[in-house]
Amino acid sequence: MSRLAALVCLLVLGPASSSVEIRGMRHPALSPDGKRLAFDWHGDLWVCPVEGGKAERITRDPAHEQKPCWSPDGAKLAFVSNRGDHSFIGVYTNDSTPIVYLAPSTSRDLSPRWSPDGKRLAFDRHLADNWDVYVKLVGASELHRLTTDPAADGSPAWSPDGRQIAFTRHRQRRGNIHVVSPLGGPDRRVADLPVRGSLSWSP
């Protein structure tokens, strides 16, 4: 990760031939093939070769786009689009395909995570003063709420076989790790957490 943190890309600005160093990039995400790096900078998403060089700007929206997340095949990027006091989950495919927004509402949606087959996204949604975990089939209308506990649930992480989603549950200063089926049903506590944090499964 230190190599990624120190990476400096070059961006060609406008029609002129001058270049400028991008500094202060945020939320770097390495593509599954290890060849590209996505990141957010000045409110938009960018992609560059992992060894450095010219960066390509892939969003041009007045909203603030951040926290890119590659699909398992490297063909799409999910991201968070901040719009004032609410946020959407967006999916970018390429410049010729319109960006798809997942179930936009007046809620705050965060932490998009792709299923291993690349067909679904799990994410956090803040609605009615509570955080819960949702799953959405990309390209379909159905939206599934997986958690309903009054505690704050979030930071979903898919198991490698796609059969479970781990997430954090926080109540006051206490944190736990739970798992739930992406099809819904009761969740199960598996561990305690001393602080907030994101999750990832071993292979």
PDB file of C-alpha atoms in Angstrom:
ATOM      1  CA  MET A   1       0.000   0.000   0.000  1.00  0.00           C
ATOM      2  CA  SER A   2       2.944   2.384   0.554  1.00  0.00           C
ATOM      3  CA  ARG A   3       3.714   2.199  -3.155  1.00  0.00           C
ATOM      4  CA  LEU A   4       0.130   3.178  -3.995  1.00  0.00           C
ATOM      5  CA  ALA A   5       0.114   5.982  -1.478  1.00  0.00           C
ATOM      6  CA  ALA A   6       3.286   7.469  -2.972  1.00  0.00           C
ATOM      7  CA  LEU A   7       2.093   7.164  -6.572  1.00  0.00           C
ATOM      8  CA  VAL A   8       1.997  10.417  -8.530  1.00  0.00           C
ATOM      9  CA  CYS A   9       0.050  10.594 -11.810  1.00  0.00           C
ATOM     10  CA  LEU A  10       0.255  13.178 -14.568  1.00  0.00           C
ATOM     11  CA  LEU A  11      -2.874  14.812 -15.900  1.00  0.00           C
ATOM     12  CA  VAL A  12      -3.119  16.692 -19.199  1.00  0.00           C
ATOM     13  CA  LEU A  13      -5.388  19.685 -18.585  1.00  0.00           C
ATOM     14  CA  GLY A  14      -7.612  20.916 -21.443  1.00  0.00           C
ATOM     15  CA  PRO A  15      -6.318  21.351 -24.978  1.00  0.00           C
ATOM     16  CA  ALA A  16      -2.950  22.660 -23.858  1.00  0.00           C
ATOM     17  CA  SER A  17       0.056  20.379 -23.762  1.00  0.00           C
ATOM     18  CA  SER A  18       1.081  21.338 -20.222  1.00  0.00           C
ATOM     19  CA  SER A  19       0.713  18.785 -17.456  1.00  0.00           C
ATOM     20  CA  VAL A  20       0.272  19.062 -13.730  1.00  0.00           C
ATOM     21  CA  GLU A  21       1.009  16.623 -10.939  1.00  0.00           C
ATOM     22  CA  ILE A  22      -2.028  15.270  -9.139  1.00  0.00           C
ATOM     23  CA  ARG A  23      -1.460  15.568  -5.423  1.00  0.00           C
ATOM     24  CA  GLY A  24      -3.825  14.720  -2.630  1.00  0.00           C
ATOM     25  CA  MET A  25      -5.702  11.953  -4.428  1.00  0.00           C
ATOM     26  CA  ARG A  26      -8.073  10.039  -2.158  1.00  0.00           C
ATOM     27  CA  HIS A  27      -9.464   6.529  -1.788  1.00  0.00           C
ATOM     28  CA  PRO A  28      -7.186   4.668  -4.236  1.00  0.00           C
ATOM     29  CA  ALA A  29      -8.615   1.361  -5.520  1.00  0.00           C
ATOM     30  CA  LEU A  30      -6.475  -1.149  -7.409  1.00  0.00           C
ATOM     31  CA  SER A  31      -8.150  -2.921 -10.348  1.00  0.00           C
ATOM     32  CA  PRO A  32      -8.506  -6.721 -10.123  1.00  0.00           C
ATOM     33  CA  ASP A  33      -5.781  -7.242 -12.738  1.00  0.00           C
ATOM     34  CA  GLY A  34      -3.422  -4.942 -10.837  1.00  0.00           C
ATOM     35  CA  LYS A  35      -2.860  -2.672 -13.844  1.00  0.00           C
ATOM     36  CA  ARG A  36      -5.030   0.370 -13.063  1.00  0.00           C
ATOM     37  CA  LEU A  37      -5.690   2.618 -10.125  1.00  0.00           C
ATOM     38  CA  ALA A  38      -8.988   4.435  -9.583  1.00  0.00           C
ATOM     39  CA  PHE A  39      -9.191   7.350  -7.162  1.00  0.00           C
ATOM     40  CA  ASP A  40     -11.130  10.535  -6.471  1.00  0.00           C
ATOM     41  CA  TRP A  41      -9.670  14.006  -6.857  1.00  0.00           C
ATOM     42  CA  HIS A  42     -11.377  17.404  -6.786  1.00  0.00           C
ATOM     43  CA  GLY A  43     -14.840  15.819  -6.714  1.00  0.00           C
ATOM     44  CA  ASP A  44     -14.474  13.446  -9.682  1.00  0.00           C
ATOM     45  CA  LEU A  45     -13.234   9.926 -10.361  1.00  0.00           C
ATOM     46  CA  TRP A  46     -10.008   9.265 -12.257  1.00  0.00           C
ATOM     47  CA  VAL A  47      -8.193   6.181 -13.518  1.00  0.00           C
ATOM     48  CA  CYS A  48      -4.499   5.876 -14.315  1.00  0.00           C
ATOM     49  CA  PRO A  49      -1.962   3.103 -15.012  1.00  0.00           C
ATOM     50  CA  VAL A  50      -0.577   1.685 -11.794  1.00  0.00           C
ATOM     51  CA  GLU A  51       2.967   2.611 -12.813  1.00  0.00           C
ATOM     52  CA  GLY A  52       1.913   6.264 -13.222  1.00  0.00           C
ATOM     53  CA  GLY A  53       1.396   8.470 -16.264  1.00  0.00           C
ATOM     54  CA  LYS A  54      -1.631  10.254 -17.686  1.00  0.00           C
ATOM     55  CA  ALA A  55      -4.823   9.989 -15.631  1.00  0.00           C
ATOM     56  CA  GLU A  56      -8.237   9.752 -17.293  1.00  0.00           C
ATOM     57  CA  ARG A  57     -11.147  11.661 -15.780  1.00  0.00           C
ATOM     58  CA  ILE A  58     -14.241   9.449 -15.916  1.00  0.00           C
ATOM     59  CA  THR A  59     -16.904  11.553 -14.158  1.00  0.00           C
ATOM     60  CA  ARG A  60     -17.887  15.158 -14.832  1.00  0.00           C
ATOM     61  CA  ASP A  61     -20.816  15.720 -12.531  1.00  0.00           C
ATOM     62  CA  PRO A  62     -21.511  18.752 -10.298  1.00  0.00           C
ATOM     63  CA  ALA A  63     -21.928  16.266  -7.439  1.00  0.00           C
ATOM     64  CA  HIS A  64     -18.917  15.076  -5.452  1.00  0.00           C
ATOM     65  CA  GLU A  65     -17.948  11.563  -6.593  1.00  0.00           C
ATOM     66  CA  GLN A  66     -15.712   9.485  -4.343  1.00  0.00           C
ATOM     67  CA  LYS A  67     -14.680   6.056  -3.021  1.00  0.00           C
ATOM     68  CA  PRO A  68     -14.483   3.998  -6.253  1.00  0.00           C
ATOM     69  CA  CYS A  69     -14.852   0.213  -6.031  1.00  0.00           C
ATOM     70  CA  TRP A  70     -13.975  -2.088  -8.983  1.00  0.00           C
ATOM     71  CA  SER A  71     -16.263  -4.890 -10.083  1.00  0.00           C
ATOM     72  CA  PRO A  72     -14.576  -8.336  -9.946  1.00  0.00           C
ATOM     73  CA  ASP A  73     -14.027  -8.366 -13.726  1.00  0.00           C
ATOM     74  CA  GLY A  74     -12.636  -4.831 -13.751  1.00  0.00           C
ATOM     75  CA  ALA A  75     -15.291  -3.643 -16.228  1.00  0.00           C
ATOM     76  CA  LYS A  76     -17.226  -1.331 -13.867  1.00  0.00           C
ATOM     77  CA  LEU A  77     -16.677   1.074 -11.011  1.00  0.00           C
ATOM     78  CA  ALA A  78     -19.162   1.614  -8.222  1.00  0.00           C
ATOM     79  CA  PHE A  79     -18.812   4.865  -6.304  1.00  0.00           C
ATOM     80  CA  VAL A  80     -20.517   7.276  -3.929  1.00  0.00           C
ATOM     81  CA  SER A  81     -22.054  10.446  -5.381  1.00  0.00           C
ATOM     82  CA  ASN A  82     -22.504  13.061  -2.658  1.00  0.00           C
ATOM     83  CA  ARG A  83     -25.288  15.580  -3.283  1.00  0.00           C
ATOM     84  CA  GLY A  84     -25.623  17.916  -0.345  1.00  0.00           C
ATOM     85  CA  ASP A  85     -27.225  16.123   2.582  1.00  0.00           C
ATOM     86  CA  HIS A  86     -27.816  12.860   0.684  1.00  0.00           C
ATOM     87  CA  SER A  87     -25.773  10.498  -1.490  1.00  0.00           C
ATOM     88  CA  PHE A  88     -26.326   7.858  -4.183  1.00  0.00           C
ATOM     89  CA  ILE A  89     -24.437   4.766  -5.293  1.00  0.00           C
ATOM     90  CA  GLY A  90     -23.427   5.093  -8.944  1.00  0.00           C
ATOM     91  CA  VAL A  91     -22.035   2.547 -11.408  1.00  0.00           C
ATOM     92  CA  TYR A  92     -19.723   3.647 -14.225  1.00  0.00           C
ATOM     93  CA  THR A  93     -19.098   1.290 -17.171  1.00  0.00           C
ATOM     94  CA  ASN A  94     -17.559   3.401 -19.954  1.00  0.00           C
ATOM     95  CA  ASP A  95     -17.897   6.817 -21.557  1.00  0.00           C
ATOM     96  CA  SER A  96     -20.527   5.602 -24.027  1.00  0.00           C
ATOM     97  CA  THR A  97     -22.792   4.110 -21.325  1.00  0.00           C
ATOM     98  CA  PRO A  98     -24.778   6.390 -18.977  1.00  0.00           C
ATOM     99  CA  ILE A  99     -23.959   6.129 -15.296  1.00  0.00           C
ATOM    100  CA  VAL A 100     -26.521   4.020 -13.434  1.00  0.00           C
ATOM    101  CA  TYR A 101     -27.627   5.185  -9.974  1.00  0.00           C
ATOM    102  CA  LEU A 102     -28.917   2.547  -7.577  1.00  0.00           C
ATOM    103  CA  ALA A 103     -32.274   3.380  -5.990  1.00  0.00           C
ATOM    104  CA  PRO A 104     -31.621   7.118  -5.534  1.00  0.00           C
ATOM    105  CA  SER A 105     -33.591   8.704  -2.707  1.00  0.00           C
ATOM    106  CA  THR A 106     -33.170  11.340  -0.024  1.00  0.00           C
ATOM    107  CA  SER A 107     -31.151   8.856   2.033  1.00  0.00           C
ATOM    108  CA  ARG A 108     -27.382   8.637   2.449  1.00  0.00           C
ATOM    109  CA  ASP A 109     -25.892   5.601   0.699  1.00  0.00           C
ATOM    110  CA  LEU A 110     -22.280   4.596   1.361  1.00  0.00           C
ATOM    111  CA  SER A 111     -19.755   1.735   1.161  1.00  0.00           C
ATOM    112  CA  PRO A 112     -20.678  -0.046  -2.107  1.00  0.00           C
ATOM    113  CA  ARG A 113     -19.272  -3.582  -2.335  1.00  0.00           C
ATOM    114  CA  TRP A 114     -19.581  -5.927  -5.328  1.00  0.00           C
ATOM    115  CA  SER A 115     -20.697  -9.528  -5.002  1.00  0.00           C
ATOM    116  CA  PRO A 116     -18.122 -12.067  -6.242  1.00  0.00           C
ATOM    117  CA  ASP A 117     -20.139 -12.661  -9.426  1.00  0.00           C
ATOM    118  CA  GLY A 118     -20.312  -8.918 -10.122  1.00  0.00           C
ATOM    119  CA  LYS A 119     -24.109  -8.878 -10.360  1.00  0.00           C
ATOM    120  CA  ARG A 120     -25.090  -7.274  -7.052  1.00  0.00           C
ATOM    121  CA  LEU A 121     -23.959  -4.461  -4.802  1.00  0.00           C
ATOM    122  CA  ALA A 122     -24.242  -4.339  -1.028  1.00  0.00           C
ATOM    123  CA  PHE A 123     -24.153  -0.920   0.614  1.00  0.00           C
ATOM    124  CA  ASP A 124     -25.069   1.090   3.720  1.00  0.00           C
ATOM    125  CA  ARG A 125     -28.191   3.257   3.740  1.00  0.00           C
ATOM    126  CA  HIS A 126     -29.057   5.899   6.315  1.00  0.00           C
ATOM    127  CA  LEU A 127     -32.805   6.366   6.405  1.00  0.00           C
ATOM    128  CA  ALA A 128     -35.155   7.400   9.201  1.00  0.00           C
ATOM    129  CA  ASP A 129     -32.228   8.053  11.565  1.00  0.00           C
ATOM    130  CA  ASN A 130     -30.817   4.549  11.210  1.00  0.00           C
ATOM    131  CA  TRP A 131     -28.095   2.778   9.220  1.00  0.00           C
ATOM    132  CA  ASP A 132     -28.894  -0.578   7.583  1.00  0.00           C
ATOM    133  CA  VAL A 133     -27.371  -2.885   4.959  1.00  0.00           C
ATOM    134  CA  TYR A 134     -29.063  -3.247   1.572  1.00  0.00           C
ATOM    135  CA  VAL A 135     -28.438  -5.357  -1.534  1.00  0.00           C
ATOM    136  CA  LYS A 136     -29.312  -4.338  -5.081  1.00  0.00           C
ATOM    137  CA  LEU A 137     -29.144  -6.351  -8.290  1.00  0.00           C
ATOM    138  CA  VAL A 138     -27.456  -3.988 -10.746  1.00  0.00           C
ATOM    139  CA  GLY A 139     -29.826  -3.223 -13.611  1.00  0.00           C
ATOM    140  CA  ALA A 140     -32.955  -4.430 -11.770  1.00  0.00           C
ATOM    141  CA  SER A 141     -35.538  -2.559  -9.726  1.00  0.00           C
ATOM    142  CA  GLU A 142     -35.613  -4.772  -6.632  1.00  0.00           C
ATOM    143  CA  LEU A 143     -33.950  -3.416  -3.509  1.00  0.00           C
ATOM    144  CA  HIS A 144     -33.520  -5.725  -0.512  1.00  0.00           C
ATOM    145  CA  ARG A 145     -33.042  -4.434   3.021  1.00  0.00           C
ATOM    146  CA  LEU A 146     -31.034  -7.038   4.926  1.00  0.00           C
ATOM    147  CA  THR A 147     -30.923  -5.535   8.421  1.00  0.00           C
ATOM    148  CA  THR A 148     -33.574  -3.847  10.551  1.00  0.00           C
ATOM    149  CA  ASP A 149     -31.883  -3.592  13.951  1.00  0.00           C
ATOM    150  CA  PRO A 150     -32.093  -0.153  15.618  1.00  0.00           C
ATOM    151  CA  ALA A 151     -28.291  -0.216  15.974  1.00  0.00           C
ATOM    152  CA  ALA A 152     -26.058   1.204  13.215  1.00  0.00           C
ATOM    153  CA  ASP A 153     -25.234  -1.503  10.638  1.00  0.00           C
ATOM    154  CA  GLY A 154     -22.730  -0.992   7.832  1.00  0.00           C
ATOM    155  CA  SER A 155     -19.419  -1.747   6.088  1.00  0.00           C
ATOM    156  CA  PRO A 156     -20.705  -4.849   4.219  1.00  0.00           C
ATOM    157  CA  ALA A 157     -18.210  -7.445   2.962  1.00  0.00           C
ATOM    158  CA  TRP A 158     -19.138 -10.411   0.752  1.00  0.00           C
ATOM    159  CA  SER A 159     -17.825 -13.875   1.506  1.00  0.00           C
ATOM    160  CA  PRO A 160     -15.755 -15.349  -1.373  1.00  0.00           C
ATOM    161  CA  ASP A 161     -18.594 -17.740  -2.308  1.00  0.00           C
ATOM    162  CA  GLY A 162     -21.201 -14.949  -2.228  1.00  0.00           C
ATOM    163  CA  ARG A 163     -23.364 -16.782   0.305  1.00  0.00           C
ATOM    164  CA  GLN A 164     -22.850 -14.441   3.256  1.00  0.00           C
ATOM    165  CA  ILE A 165     -22.320 -10.763   3.926  1.00  0.00           C
ATOM    166  CA  ALA A 166     -20.374  -9.689   6.981  1.00  0.00           C
ATOM    167  CA  PHE A 167     -21.099  -6.270   8.467  1.00  0.00           C
ATOM    168  CA  THR A 168     -20.459  -4.209  11.561  1.00  0.00           C
ATOM    169  CA  ARG A 169     -23.146  -3.397  14.096  1.00  0.00           C
ATOM    170  CA  HIS A 170     -22.587  -0.532  16.515  1.00  0.00           C
ATOM    171  CA  ARG A 171     -24.666   0.356  19.500  1.00  0.00           C
ATOM    172  CA  GLN A 172     -23.344   3.260  21.588  1.00  0.00           C
ATOM    173  CA  ARG A 173     -19.628   2.463  22.039  1.00  0.00           C
ATOM    174  CA  ARG A 174     -19.932  -1.260  21.448  1.00  0.00           C
ATOM    175  CA  GLY A 175     -19.228  -2.899  18.100  1.00  0.00           C
ATOM    176  CA  ASN A 176     -19.845  -6.419  16.799  1.00  0.00           C
ATOM    177  CA  ILE A 177     -19.329  -8.342  13.555  1.00  0.00           C
ATOM    178  CA  HIS A 178     -22.432 -10.037  12.167  1.00  0.00           C
ATOM    179  CA  VAL A 179     -23.131 -12.122   9.064  1.00  0.00           C
ATOM    180  CA  VAL A 180     -26.341 -12.378   7.058  1.00  0.00           C
ATOM    181  CA  SER A 181     -27.490 -14.092   3.886  1.00  0.00           C
ATOM    182  CA  PRO A 182     -27.757 -11.776   0.837  1.00  0.00           C
ATOM    183  CA  LEU A 183     -31.227 -13.276   0.409  1.00  0.00           C
ATOM    184  CA  GLY A 184     -32.296 -11.954   3.817  1.00  0.00           C
ATOM    185  CA  GLY A 185     -33.242 -13.684   7.049  1.00  0.00           C
ATOM    186  CA  PRO A 186     -31.869 -13.436  10.590  1.00  0.00           C
ATOM    187  CA  ASP A 187     -28.298 -12.257  11.054  1.00  0.00           C
ATOM    188  CA  ARG A 188     -25.759 -13.887  13.373  1.00  0.00           C
ATOM    189  CA  ARG A 189     -23.140 -12.283  15.602  1.00  0.00           C
ATOM    190  CA  VAL A 190     -19.695 -13.819  15.105  1.00  0.00           C
ATOM    191  CA  ALA A 191     -17.240 -11.496  16.882  1.00  0.00           C
ATOM    192  CA  ASP A 192     -16.843  -8.316  18.910  1.00  0.00           C
ATOM    193  CA  LEU A 193     -15.066  -5.178  17.668  1.00  0.00           C
ATOM    194  CA  PRO A 194     -13.409  -2.620  19.967  1.00  0.00           C
ATOM    195  CA  VAL A 195     -13.748   0.207  17.388  1.00  0.00           C
ATOM    196  CA  ARG A 196     -15.370   1.011  14.065  1.00  0.00           C
ATOM    197  CA  GLY A 197     -13.725  -0.432  10.979  1.00  0.00           C
ATOM    198  CA  SER A 198     -14.207  -2.022   7.573  1.00  0.00           C
ATOM    199  CA  LEU A 199     -14.204  -5.774   6.995  1.00  0.00           C
ATOM    200  CA  SER A 200     -12.711  -8.213   4.495  1.00  0.00           C
ATOM    201  CA  TRP A 201     -12.816 -11.992   4.188  1.00  0.00           C
ATOM    202  CA  SER A 202      -9.804 -14.230   3.780  1.00  0.00           C
ATOM    203  CA  PRO A 203      -9.799 -16.075   0.414  1.00  0.00           C
TER     204      PRO A 203
END
